[in-house]
mmCIF file of C-alpha atoms in Angstrom:
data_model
loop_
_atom_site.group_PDB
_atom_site.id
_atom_site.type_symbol
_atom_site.label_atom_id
_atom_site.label_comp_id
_atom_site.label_asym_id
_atom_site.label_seq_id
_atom_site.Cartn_x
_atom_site.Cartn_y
_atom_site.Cartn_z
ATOM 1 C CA UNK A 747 7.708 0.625 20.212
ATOM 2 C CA UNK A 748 5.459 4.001 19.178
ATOM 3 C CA UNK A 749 2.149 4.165 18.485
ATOM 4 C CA UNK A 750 2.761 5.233 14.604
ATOM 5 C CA UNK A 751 -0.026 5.726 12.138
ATOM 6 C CA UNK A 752 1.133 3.781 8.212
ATOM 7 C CA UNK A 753 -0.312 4.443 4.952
ATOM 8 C CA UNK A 754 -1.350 1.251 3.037
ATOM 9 C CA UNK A 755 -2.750 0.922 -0.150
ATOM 10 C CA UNK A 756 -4.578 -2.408 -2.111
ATOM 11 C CA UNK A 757 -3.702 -2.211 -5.275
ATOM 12 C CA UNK A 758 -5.886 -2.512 -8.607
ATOM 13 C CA UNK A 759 -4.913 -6.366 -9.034
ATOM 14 C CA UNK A 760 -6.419 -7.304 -5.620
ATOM 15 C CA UNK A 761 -9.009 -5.177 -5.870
ATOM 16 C CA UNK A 762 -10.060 -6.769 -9.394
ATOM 17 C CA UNK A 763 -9.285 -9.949 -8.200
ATOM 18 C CA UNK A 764 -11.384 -9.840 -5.359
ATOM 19 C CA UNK A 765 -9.005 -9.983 -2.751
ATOM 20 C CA UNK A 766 -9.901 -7.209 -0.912
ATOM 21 C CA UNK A 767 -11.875 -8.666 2.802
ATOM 22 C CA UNK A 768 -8.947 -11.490 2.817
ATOM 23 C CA UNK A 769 -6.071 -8.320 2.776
ATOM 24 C CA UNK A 770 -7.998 -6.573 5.162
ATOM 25 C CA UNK A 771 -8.767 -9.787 7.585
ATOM 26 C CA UNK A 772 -5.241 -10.009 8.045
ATOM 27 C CA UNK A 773 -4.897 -6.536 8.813
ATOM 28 C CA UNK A 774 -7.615 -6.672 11.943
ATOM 29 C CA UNK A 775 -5.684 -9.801 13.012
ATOM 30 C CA UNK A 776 -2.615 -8.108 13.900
ATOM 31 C CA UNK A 777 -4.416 -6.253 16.247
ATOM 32 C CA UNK A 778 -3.843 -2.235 14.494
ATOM 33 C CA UNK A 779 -6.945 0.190 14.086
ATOM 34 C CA UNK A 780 -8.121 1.074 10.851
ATOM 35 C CA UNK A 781 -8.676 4.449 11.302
ATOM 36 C CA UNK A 782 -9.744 5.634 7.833
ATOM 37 C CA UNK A 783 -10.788 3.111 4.521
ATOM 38 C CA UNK A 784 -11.879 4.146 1.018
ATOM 39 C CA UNK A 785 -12.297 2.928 -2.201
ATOM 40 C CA UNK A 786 -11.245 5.297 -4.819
ATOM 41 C CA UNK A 787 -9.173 5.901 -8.058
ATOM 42 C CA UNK A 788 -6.022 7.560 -7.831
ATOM 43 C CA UNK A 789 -5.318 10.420 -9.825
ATOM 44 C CA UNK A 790 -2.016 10.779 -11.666
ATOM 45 C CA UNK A 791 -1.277 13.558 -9.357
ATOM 46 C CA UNK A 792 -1.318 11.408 -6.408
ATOM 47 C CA UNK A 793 0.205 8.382 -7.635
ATOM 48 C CA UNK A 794 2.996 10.824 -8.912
ATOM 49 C CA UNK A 795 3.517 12.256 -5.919
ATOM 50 C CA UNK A 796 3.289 8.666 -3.650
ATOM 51 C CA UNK A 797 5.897 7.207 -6.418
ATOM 52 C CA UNK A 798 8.106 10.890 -6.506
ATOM 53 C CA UNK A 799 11.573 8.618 -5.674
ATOM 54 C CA UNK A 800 11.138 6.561 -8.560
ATOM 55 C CA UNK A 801 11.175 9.184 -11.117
ATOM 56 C CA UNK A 802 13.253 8.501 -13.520
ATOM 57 C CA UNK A 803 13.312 4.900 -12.948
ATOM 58 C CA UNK A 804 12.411 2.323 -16.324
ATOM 59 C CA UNK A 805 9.291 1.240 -14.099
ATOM 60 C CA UNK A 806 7.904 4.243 -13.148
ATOM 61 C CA UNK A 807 5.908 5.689 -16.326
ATOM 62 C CA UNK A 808 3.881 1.905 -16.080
ATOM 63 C CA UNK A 809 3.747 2.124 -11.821
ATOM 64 C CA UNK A 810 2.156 5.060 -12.496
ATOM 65 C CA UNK A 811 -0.208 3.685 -15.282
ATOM 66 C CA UNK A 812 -0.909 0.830 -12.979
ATOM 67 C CA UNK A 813 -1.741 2.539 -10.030
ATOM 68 C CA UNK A 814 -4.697 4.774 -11.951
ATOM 69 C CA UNK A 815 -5.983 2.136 -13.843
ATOM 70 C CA UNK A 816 -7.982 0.792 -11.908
ATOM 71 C CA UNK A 817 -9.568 1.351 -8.263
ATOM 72 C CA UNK A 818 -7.517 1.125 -4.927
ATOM 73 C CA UNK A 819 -8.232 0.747 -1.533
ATOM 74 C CA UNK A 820 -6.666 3.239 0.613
ATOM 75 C CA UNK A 821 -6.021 2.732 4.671
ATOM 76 C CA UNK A 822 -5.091 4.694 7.288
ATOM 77 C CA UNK A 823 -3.747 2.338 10.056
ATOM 78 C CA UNK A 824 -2.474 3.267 13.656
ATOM 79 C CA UNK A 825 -1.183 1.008 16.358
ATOM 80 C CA UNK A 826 2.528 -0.200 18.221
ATOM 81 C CA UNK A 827 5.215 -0.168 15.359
ATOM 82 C CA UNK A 828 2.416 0.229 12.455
ATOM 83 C CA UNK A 829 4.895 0.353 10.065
ATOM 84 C CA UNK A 830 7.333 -2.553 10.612
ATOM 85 C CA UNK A 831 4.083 -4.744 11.595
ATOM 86 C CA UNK A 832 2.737 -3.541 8.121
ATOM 87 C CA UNK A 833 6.091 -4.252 6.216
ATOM 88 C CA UNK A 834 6.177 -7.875 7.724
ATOM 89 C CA UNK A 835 2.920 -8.060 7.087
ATOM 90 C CA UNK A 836 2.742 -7.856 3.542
ATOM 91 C CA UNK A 837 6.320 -9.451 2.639
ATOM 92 C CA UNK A 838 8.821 -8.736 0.394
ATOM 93 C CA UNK A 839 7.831 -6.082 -2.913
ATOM 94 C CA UNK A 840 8.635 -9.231 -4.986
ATOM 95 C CA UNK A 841 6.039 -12.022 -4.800
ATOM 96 C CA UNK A 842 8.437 -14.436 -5.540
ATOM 97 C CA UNK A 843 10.648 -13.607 -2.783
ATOM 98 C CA UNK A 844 7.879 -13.178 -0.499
ATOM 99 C CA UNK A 845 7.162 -15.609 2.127
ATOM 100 C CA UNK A 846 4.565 -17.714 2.566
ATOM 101 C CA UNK A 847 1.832 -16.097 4.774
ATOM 102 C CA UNK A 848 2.480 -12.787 4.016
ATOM 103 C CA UNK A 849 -0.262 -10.539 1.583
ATOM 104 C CA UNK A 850 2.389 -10.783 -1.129
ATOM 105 C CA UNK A 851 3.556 -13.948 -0.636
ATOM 106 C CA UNK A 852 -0.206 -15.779 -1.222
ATOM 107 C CA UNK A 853 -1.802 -13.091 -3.155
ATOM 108 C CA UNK A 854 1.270 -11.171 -5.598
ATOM 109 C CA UNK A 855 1.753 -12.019 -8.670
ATOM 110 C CA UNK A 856 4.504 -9.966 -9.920
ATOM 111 C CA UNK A 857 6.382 -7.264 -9.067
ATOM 112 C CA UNK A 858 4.473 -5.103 -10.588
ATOM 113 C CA UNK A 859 1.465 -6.780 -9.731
ATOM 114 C CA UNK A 860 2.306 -7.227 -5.508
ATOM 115 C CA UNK A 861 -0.885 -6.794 -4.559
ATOM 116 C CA UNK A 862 -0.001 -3.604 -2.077
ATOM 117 C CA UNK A 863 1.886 -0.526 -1.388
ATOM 118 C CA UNK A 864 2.670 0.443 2.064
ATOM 119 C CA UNK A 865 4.732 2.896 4.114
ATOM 120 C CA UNK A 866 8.229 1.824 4.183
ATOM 121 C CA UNK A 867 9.362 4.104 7.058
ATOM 122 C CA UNK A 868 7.525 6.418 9.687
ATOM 123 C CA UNK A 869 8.371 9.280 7.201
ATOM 124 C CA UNK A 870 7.398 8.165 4.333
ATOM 125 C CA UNK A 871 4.029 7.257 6.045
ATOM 126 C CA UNK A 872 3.595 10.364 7.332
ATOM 127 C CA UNK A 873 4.086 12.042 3.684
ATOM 128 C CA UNK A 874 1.873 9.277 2.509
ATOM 129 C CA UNK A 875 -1.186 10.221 4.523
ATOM 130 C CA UNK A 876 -0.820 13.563 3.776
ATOM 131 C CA UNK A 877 -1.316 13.112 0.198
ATOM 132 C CA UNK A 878 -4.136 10.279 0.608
ATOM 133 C CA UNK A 879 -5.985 11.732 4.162
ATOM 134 C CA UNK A 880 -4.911 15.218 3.356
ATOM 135 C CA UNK A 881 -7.674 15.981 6.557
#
């Protein structure tokens, strides 16, 4: 495996919900360097631009609400296989497919509620981070 840098995102439910230094224990324990944190809200500009493939979708004129309603924390994370470590990591987008163990799996609610976004592919991680860490 690479040393890849992912794009991850808590989302306004965990924030609210105080989930935020659980998400981000089990980040550090996988052993990847958060290179770059923030706490911040999203403008619709960003949030359109992170959700650009689902345009058009039925879910994508509340994702977007969602996403700017509320703060986020983003993340910058580097290590061996970021991505894929990130994706198992956080379990499947539905909470109630999700395994046990995994972010989504304890903390999501809904699908719409999952608790995170992250990179789903080195691509898309390095568009991601471009938008988020434009520097």
């Amino acid at each position: 495996m690479a040393v890849e840098q992912t794009y991850l995102m808590i989302k306004p439910d965990a924030v609210a919900g105080g989930k935020i230094g659980r998400i981000i224990s089990r980040i550090e324990d996988t052993g990847l360097t958060i290179e770059r944190m923030e706490l911040a809200h999203l403008t619709f500009e960003q949030a359109a631009a992170n959700y650009a493939e689902h345009e058009g979708k039925p879910f994508y004129d509340s994702l977007i609400a969602y996403i700017v309603s509320g703060p986020v924390v983003k993340l910058l994370i580097s290590g061996e296989g970021a991505v894929a470590v990130c994706r198992k990591l956080m379990g499947a987008t539905n909470p109630a497919e999700a395994t046990p163990g995994t972010i989504r799996g304890d903390f999501g609610l809904t699908v719409d509620a999952n608790v995170m976004h992250g990179s789903d592919s080195v691509e898309s991680a390095e568009r991601e981070v471009a938008i988020f860490f434009p520097n």
